[in-house]
Short mmCIF file of C-alpha atoms in Angstrom, two decimals:
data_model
loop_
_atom_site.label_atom_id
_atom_site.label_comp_id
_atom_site.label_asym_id
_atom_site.label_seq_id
_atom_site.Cartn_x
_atom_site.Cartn_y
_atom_site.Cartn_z
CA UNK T 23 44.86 17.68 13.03
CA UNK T 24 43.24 14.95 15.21
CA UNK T 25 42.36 11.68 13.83
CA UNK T 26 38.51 12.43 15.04
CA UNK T 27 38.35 15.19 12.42
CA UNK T 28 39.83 13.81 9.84
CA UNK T 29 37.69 10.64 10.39
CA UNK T 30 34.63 13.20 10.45
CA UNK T 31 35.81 15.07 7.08
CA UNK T 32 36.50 11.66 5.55
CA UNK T 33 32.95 10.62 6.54
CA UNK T 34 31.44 13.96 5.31
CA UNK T 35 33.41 13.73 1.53
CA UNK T 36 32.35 9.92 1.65
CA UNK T 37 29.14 11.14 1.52
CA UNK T 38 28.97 13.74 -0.82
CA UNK T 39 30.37 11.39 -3.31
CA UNK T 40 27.86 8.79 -2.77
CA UNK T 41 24.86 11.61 -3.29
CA UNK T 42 26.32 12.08 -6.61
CA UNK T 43 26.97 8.76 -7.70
CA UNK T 44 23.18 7.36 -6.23
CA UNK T 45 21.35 10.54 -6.67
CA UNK T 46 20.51 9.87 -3.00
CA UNK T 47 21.69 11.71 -0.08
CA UNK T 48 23.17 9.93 2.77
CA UNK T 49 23.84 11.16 6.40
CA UNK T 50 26.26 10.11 9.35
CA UNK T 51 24.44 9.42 12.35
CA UNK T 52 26.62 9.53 15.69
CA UNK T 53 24.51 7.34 16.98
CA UNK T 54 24.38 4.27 15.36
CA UNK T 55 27.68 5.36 13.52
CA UNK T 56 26.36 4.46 10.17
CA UNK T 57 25.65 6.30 7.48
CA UNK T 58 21.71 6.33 6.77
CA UNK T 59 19.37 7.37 4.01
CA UNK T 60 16.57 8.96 5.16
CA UNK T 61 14.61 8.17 1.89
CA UNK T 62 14.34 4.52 3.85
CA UNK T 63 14.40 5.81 7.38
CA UNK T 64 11.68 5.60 10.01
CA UNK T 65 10.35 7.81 12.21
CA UNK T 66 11.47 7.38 16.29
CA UNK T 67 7.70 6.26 16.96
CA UNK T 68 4.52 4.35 15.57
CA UNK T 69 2.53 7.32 15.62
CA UNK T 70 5.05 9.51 14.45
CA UNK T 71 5.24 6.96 11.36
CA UNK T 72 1.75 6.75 10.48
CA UNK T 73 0.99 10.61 10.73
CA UNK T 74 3.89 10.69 8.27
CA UNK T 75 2.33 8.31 6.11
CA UNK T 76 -1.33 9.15 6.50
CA UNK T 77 0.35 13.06 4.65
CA UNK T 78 1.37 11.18 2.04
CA UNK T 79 -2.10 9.69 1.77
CA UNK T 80 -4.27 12.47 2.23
CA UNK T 81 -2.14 14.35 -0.85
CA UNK T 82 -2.87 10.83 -2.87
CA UNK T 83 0.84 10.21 -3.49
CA UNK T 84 -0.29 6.27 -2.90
CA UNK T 85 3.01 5.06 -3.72
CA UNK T 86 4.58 6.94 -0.99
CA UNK T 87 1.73 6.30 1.11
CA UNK T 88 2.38 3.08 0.73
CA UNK T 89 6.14 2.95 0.65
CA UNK T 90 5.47 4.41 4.26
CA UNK T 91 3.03 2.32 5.59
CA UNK T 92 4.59 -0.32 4.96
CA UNK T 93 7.69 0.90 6.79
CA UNK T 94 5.54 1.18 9.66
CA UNK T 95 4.48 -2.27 9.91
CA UNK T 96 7.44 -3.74 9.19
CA UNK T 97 9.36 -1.70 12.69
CA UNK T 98 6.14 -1.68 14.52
CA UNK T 99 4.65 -4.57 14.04
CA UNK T 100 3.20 -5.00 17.40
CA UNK T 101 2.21 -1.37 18.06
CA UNK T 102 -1.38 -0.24 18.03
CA UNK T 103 -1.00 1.54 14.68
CA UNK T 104 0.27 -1.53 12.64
CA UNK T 105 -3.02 -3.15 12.18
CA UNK T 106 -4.49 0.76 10.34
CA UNK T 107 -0.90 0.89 8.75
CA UNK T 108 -1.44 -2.19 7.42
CA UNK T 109 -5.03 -1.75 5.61
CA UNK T 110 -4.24 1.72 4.34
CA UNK T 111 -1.08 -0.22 2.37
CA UNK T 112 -4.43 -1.93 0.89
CA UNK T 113 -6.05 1.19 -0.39
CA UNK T 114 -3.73 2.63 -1.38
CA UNK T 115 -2.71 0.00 -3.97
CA UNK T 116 -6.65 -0.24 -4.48
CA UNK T 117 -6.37 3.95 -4.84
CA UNK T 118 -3.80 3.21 -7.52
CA UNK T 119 -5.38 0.45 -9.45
CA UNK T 120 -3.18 -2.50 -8.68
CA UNK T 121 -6.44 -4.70 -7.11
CA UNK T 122 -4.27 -7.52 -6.62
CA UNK T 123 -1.88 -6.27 -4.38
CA UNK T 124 -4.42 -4.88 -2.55
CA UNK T 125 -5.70 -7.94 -2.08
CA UNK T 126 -2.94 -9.53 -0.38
CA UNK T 127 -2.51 -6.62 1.58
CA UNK T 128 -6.22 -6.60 3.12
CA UNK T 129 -5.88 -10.36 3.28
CA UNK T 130 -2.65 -10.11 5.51
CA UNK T 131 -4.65 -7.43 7.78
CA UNK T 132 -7.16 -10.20 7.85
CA UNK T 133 -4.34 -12.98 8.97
CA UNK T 134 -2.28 -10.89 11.15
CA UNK T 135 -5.25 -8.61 12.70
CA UNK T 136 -8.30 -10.79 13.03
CA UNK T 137 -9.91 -8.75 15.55
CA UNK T 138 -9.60 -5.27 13.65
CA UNK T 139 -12.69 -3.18 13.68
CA UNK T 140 -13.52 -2.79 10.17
CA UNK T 141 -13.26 -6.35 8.93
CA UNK T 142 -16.49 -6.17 8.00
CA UNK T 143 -15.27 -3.46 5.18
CA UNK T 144 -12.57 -5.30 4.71
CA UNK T 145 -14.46 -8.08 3.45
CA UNK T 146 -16.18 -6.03 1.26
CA UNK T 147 -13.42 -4.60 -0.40
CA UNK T 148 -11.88 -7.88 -1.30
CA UNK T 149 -15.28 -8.88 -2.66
CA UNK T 150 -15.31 -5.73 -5.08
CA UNK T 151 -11.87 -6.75 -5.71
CA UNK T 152 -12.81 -9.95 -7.31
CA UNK T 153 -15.92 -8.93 -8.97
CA UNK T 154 -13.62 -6.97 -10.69
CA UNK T 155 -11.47 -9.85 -11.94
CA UNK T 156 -14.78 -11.76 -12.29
CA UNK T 157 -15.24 -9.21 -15.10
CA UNK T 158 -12.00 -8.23 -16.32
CA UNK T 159 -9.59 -9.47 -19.66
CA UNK T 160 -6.89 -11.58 -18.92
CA UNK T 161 -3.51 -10.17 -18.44
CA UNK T 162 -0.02 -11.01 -20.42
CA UNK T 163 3.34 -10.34 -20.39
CA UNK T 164 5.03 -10.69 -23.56
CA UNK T 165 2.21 -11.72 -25.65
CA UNK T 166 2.04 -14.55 -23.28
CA UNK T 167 -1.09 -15.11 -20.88
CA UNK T 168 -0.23 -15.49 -16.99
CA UNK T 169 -2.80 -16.29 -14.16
CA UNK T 170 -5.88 -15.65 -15.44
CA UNK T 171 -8.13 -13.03 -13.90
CA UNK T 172 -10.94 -15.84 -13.31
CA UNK T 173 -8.24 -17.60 -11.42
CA UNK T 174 -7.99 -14.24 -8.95
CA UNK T 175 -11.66 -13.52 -9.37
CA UNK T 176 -11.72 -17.76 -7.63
CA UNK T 177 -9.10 -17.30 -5.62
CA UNK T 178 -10.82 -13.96 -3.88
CA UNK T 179 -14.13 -15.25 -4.05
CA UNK T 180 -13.01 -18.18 -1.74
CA UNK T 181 -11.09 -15.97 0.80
CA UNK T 182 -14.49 -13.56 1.10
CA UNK T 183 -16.42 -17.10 2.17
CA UNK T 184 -13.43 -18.47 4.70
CA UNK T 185 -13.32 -14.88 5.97
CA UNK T 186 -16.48 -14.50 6.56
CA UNK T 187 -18.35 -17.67 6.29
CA UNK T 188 -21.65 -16.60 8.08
CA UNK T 189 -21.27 -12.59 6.76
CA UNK T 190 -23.63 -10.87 4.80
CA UNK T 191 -21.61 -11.16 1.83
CA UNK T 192 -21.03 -15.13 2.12
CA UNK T 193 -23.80 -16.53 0.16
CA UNK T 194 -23.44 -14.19 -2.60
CA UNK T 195 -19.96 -14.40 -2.75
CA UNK T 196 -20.00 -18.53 -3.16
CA UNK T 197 -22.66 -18.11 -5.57
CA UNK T 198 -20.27 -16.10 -7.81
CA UNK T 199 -17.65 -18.80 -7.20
CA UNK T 200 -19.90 -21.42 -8.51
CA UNK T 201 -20.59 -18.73 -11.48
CA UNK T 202 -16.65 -18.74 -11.72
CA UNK T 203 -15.77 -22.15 -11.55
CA UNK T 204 -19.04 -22.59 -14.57
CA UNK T 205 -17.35 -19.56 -17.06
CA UNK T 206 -14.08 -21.78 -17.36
CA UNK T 207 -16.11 -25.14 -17.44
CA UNK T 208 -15.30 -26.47 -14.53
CA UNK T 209 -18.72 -28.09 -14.10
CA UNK T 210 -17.45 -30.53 -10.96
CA UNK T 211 -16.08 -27.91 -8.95
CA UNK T 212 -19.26 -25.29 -9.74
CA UNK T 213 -21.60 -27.80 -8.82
CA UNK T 214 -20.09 -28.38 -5.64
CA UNK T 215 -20.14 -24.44 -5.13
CA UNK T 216 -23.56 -23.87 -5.78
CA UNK T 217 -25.03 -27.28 -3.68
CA UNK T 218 -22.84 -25.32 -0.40
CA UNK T 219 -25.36 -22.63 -1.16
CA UNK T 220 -27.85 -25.36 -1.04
CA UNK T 221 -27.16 -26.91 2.26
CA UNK T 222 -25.04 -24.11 4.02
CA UNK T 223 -27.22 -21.08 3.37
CA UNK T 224 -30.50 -22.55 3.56
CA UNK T 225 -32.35 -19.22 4.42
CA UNK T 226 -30.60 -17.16 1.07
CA UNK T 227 -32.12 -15.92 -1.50
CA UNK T 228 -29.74 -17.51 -4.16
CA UNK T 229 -30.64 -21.33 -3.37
CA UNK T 230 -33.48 -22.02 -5.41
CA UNK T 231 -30.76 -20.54 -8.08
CA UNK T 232 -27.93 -22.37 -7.06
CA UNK T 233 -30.40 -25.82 -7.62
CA UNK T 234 -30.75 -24.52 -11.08
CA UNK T 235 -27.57 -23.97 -10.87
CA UNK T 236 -26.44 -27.51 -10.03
CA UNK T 237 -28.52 -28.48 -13.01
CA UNK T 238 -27.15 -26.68 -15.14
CA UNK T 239 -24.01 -27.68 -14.74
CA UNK T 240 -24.51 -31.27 -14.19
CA UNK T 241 -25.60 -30.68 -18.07
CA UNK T 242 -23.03 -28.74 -19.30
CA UNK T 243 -20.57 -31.46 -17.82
CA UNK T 244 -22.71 -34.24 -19.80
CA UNK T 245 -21.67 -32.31 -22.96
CA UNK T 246 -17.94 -32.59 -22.88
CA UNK T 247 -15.62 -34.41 -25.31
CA UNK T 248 -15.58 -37.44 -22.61
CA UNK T 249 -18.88 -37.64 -22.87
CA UNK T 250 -20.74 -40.80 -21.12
CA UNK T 251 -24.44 -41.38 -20.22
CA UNK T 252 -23.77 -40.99 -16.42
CA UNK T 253 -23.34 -37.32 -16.40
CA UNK T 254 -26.06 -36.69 -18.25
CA UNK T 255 -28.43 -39.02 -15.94
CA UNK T 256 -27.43 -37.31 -13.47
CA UNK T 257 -28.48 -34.25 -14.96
CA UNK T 258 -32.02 -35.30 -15.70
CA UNK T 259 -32.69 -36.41 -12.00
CA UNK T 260 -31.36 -33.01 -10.91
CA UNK T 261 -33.43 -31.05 -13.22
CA UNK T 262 -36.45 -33.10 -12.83
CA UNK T 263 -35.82 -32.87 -8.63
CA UNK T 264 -36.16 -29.01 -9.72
CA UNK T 265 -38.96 -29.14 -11.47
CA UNK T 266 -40.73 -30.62 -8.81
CA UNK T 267 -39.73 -28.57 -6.07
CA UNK T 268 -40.42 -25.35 -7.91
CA UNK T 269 -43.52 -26.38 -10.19
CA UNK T 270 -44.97 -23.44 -12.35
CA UNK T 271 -41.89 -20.59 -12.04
CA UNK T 272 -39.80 -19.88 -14.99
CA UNK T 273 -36.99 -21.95 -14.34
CA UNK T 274 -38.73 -24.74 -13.94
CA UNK T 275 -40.08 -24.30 -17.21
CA UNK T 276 -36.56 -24.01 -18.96
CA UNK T 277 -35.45 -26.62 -16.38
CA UNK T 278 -38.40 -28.64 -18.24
CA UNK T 279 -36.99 -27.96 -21.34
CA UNK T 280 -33.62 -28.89 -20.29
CA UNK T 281 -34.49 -32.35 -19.53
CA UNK T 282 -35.60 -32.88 -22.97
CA UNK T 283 -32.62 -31.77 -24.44
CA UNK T 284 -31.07 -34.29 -22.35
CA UNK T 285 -33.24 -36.91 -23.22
CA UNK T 286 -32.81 -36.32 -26.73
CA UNK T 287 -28.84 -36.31 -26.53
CA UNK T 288 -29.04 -39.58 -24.29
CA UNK T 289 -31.28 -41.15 -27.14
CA UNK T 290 -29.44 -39.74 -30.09
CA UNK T 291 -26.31 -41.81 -28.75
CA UNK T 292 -28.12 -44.80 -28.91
CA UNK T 293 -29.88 -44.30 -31.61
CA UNK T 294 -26.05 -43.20 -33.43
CA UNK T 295 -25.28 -47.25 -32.33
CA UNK T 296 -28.07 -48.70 -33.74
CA UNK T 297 -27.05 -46.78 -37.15
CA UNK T 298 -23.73 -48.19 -36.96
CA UNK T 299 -25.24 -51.34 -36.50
CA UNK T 300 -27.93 -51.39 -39.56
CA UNK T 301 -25.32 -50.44 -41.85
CA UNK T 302 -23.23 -53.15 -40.99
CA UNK T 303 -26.49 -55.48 -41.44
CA UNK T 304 -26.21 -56.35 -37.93
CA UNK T 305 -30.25 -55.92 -37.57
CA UNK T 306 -30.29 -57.96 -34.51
CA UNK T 307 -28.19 -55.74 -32.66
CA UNK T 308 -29.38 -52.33 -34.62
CA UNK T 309 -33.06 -53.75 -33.31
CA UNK T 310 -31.93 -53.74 -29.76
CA UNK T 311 -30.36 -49.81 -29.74
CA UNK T 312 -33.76 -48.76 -31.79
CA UNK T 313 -35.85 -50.29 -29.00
CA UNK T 314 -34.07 -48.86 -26.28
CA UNK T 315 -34.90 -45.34 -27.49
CA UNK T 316 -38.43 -46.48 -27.54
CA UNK T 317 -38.04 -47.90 -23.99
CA UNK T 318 -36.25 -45.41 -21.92
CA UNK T 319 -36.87 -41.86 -24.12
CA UNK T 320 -40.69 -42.51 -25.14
CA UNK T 321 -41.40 -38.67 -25.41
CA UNK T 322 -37.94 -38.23 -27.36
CA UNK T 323 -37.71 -36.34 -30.51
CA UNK T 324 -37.04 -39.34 -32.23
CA UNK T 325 -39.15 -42.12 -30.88
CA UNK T 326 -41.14 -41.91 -34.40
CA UNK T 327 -37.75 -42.96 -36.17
CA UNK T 328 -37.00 -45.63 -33.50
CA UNK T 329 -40.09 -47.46 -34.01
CA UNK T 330 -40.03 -47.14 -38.03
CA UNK T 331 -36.65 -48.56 -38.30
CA UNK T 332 -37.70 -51.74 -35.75
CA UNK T 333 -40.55 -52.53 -37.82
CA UNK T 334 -37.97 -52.44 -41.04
CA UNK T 335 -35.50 -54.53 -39.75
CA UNK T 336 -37.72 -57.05 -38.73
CA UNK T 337 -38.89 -57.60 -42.20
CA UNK T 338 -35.25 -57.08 -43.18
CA UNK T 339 -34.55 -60.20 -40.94
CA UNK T 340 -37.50 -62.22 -42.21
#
């Protein structure tokens, strides 16, 4: 017998016994004189490929949608097809509920295809995408909590703006960042999300919101452990620039009602130091706390208090 056919009947039994073993079936190809799986093989051309795939898709079998999709754009990349290849990898990962990966997946049709038709649906997609994570519990993996699904919902939110900075979707989109940023308390980083709202999108709907907004959080930052009477100055001048600007709507009238919370908190902590100081029968300096209240907070909640305990400790010092 020739050494051909016995190098033929070799290959043949070789692969038998591998499609038993790997419960995959293998196949000599003359060719490239390899032995191939066509489980992982591609079709001979791009269109070829994506009809293939687009089966898969229109049966909803995502995974093997995907699986071939993917294929495509990894031996096509330049061809005409790789740019639809590579958003239907994105739907179909959206199709079966794993937003993330979708994510990256219209985000590299984004990077790799800038000038694809539908970016414009694109965009919208990934904005769904984080509203969802906006929204959504926090996954774990053994009990154990990984990135958050604010951290997505941010990280999505931020791609939707650099995307698309002047879209349709932009202003909205960084006005849910800022809303992001304020769930986990990150009062600096919201307040510089909202005020781009402010002086990027001049003409949207959302910036007499996002100026609340700024308030807001200027407050919320004043009422942290580190607490200092900066931050919460700051707050009142934001507020009461509000207030101002939008005399007589609602949110000026909570943003009214803000600022004397404020006040009060900002006169409570000196009136907490003049305390300290009475009971230590330091009048002198309890005096000077006590009058502070009455000079900087006159229409504080406890301005009556101040000025009681100034006229005590003077007689207390006479």
């Amino acid at each position: 017998m020739k050494k051909s056919n016995l190098f033929i009947i070799s290959a043949v039994l070789f692969s038998l016994t591998l499609a038993s073993v790997s419960h995959a079936y293998w196949l000599w190809t003359p060719d490239t004189k390899k032995f191939v799986n066509p489980k992982y093989a591609v079709k001979d051309s791009p269109k070829e490929q994506y009809e293939w795939a687009m089966s898969f898709y229109d049966a909803k079998d995502y995974q093997r949608a995907a699986t071939e999709f993917e294929k495509l754009t990894k031996n096509f990349e330049y061809s005409e097809y790789a740019a639809k290849a590579q958003y239907y990898s994105g739907l179909c990962y959206e199709n079966m509920g794993k937003f993330y990966i979708a994510f990256q997946n219209y985000q590299k049709t984004i990077d790799n295809f800038p000038h694809i038709d539908n970016m414009d649906e694109i965009v919208a997609r990934e904005f769904n995408i984080a509203n969802i994570y906006a929204v959504k519990g926090n996954p774990k993996i053994l009990g154990t909590d990984i990135m958050t699904s604010m951290e997505r919902a941010i990280e999505i939110y931020k791609k939707v703006v650099d995307n698309s900075p002047y879209g349709k979707l932009a202003d909205e989109a960084q006005f849910k960042l800022g809303e992001a940023f304020k769930k986990v308390e990150r009062y600096d980083e919201a307040i510089v999300a909202f005020q781009k709202i402010v002086d990027d999108y001049q003409s949207s709907k959302l910036v007499e919101k996002a100026k609340y907004e700024v308030a807001t959080c200027a407050y919320k930052s004043s009422l942290k452990p580190d607490y200092d009477i900066e931050p919460t100055n700051k707050a009142i001048k934001a507020f009461e620039e509000f207030s101002q600007e939008n005399a007589g709507d609602d949110l000026s009238k909570e943003a009214s009602s803000t600022i004397q919370r404020l006040k009060d908190r900002s006169a409570e902590k000196s009136m907490s130091v003049a305390k300290f100081y009475e009971s230590q029968k330091h009048y002198e300096s309890a005096i000077i706390y006590y009058q502070d209240v009455v000079d900087r907070f006159p229409d504080c909640s406890f301005i009556n208090t101040a000025n009681a305990k100034i006229e005590e400790l003077k007689r207390k010092k006479k």
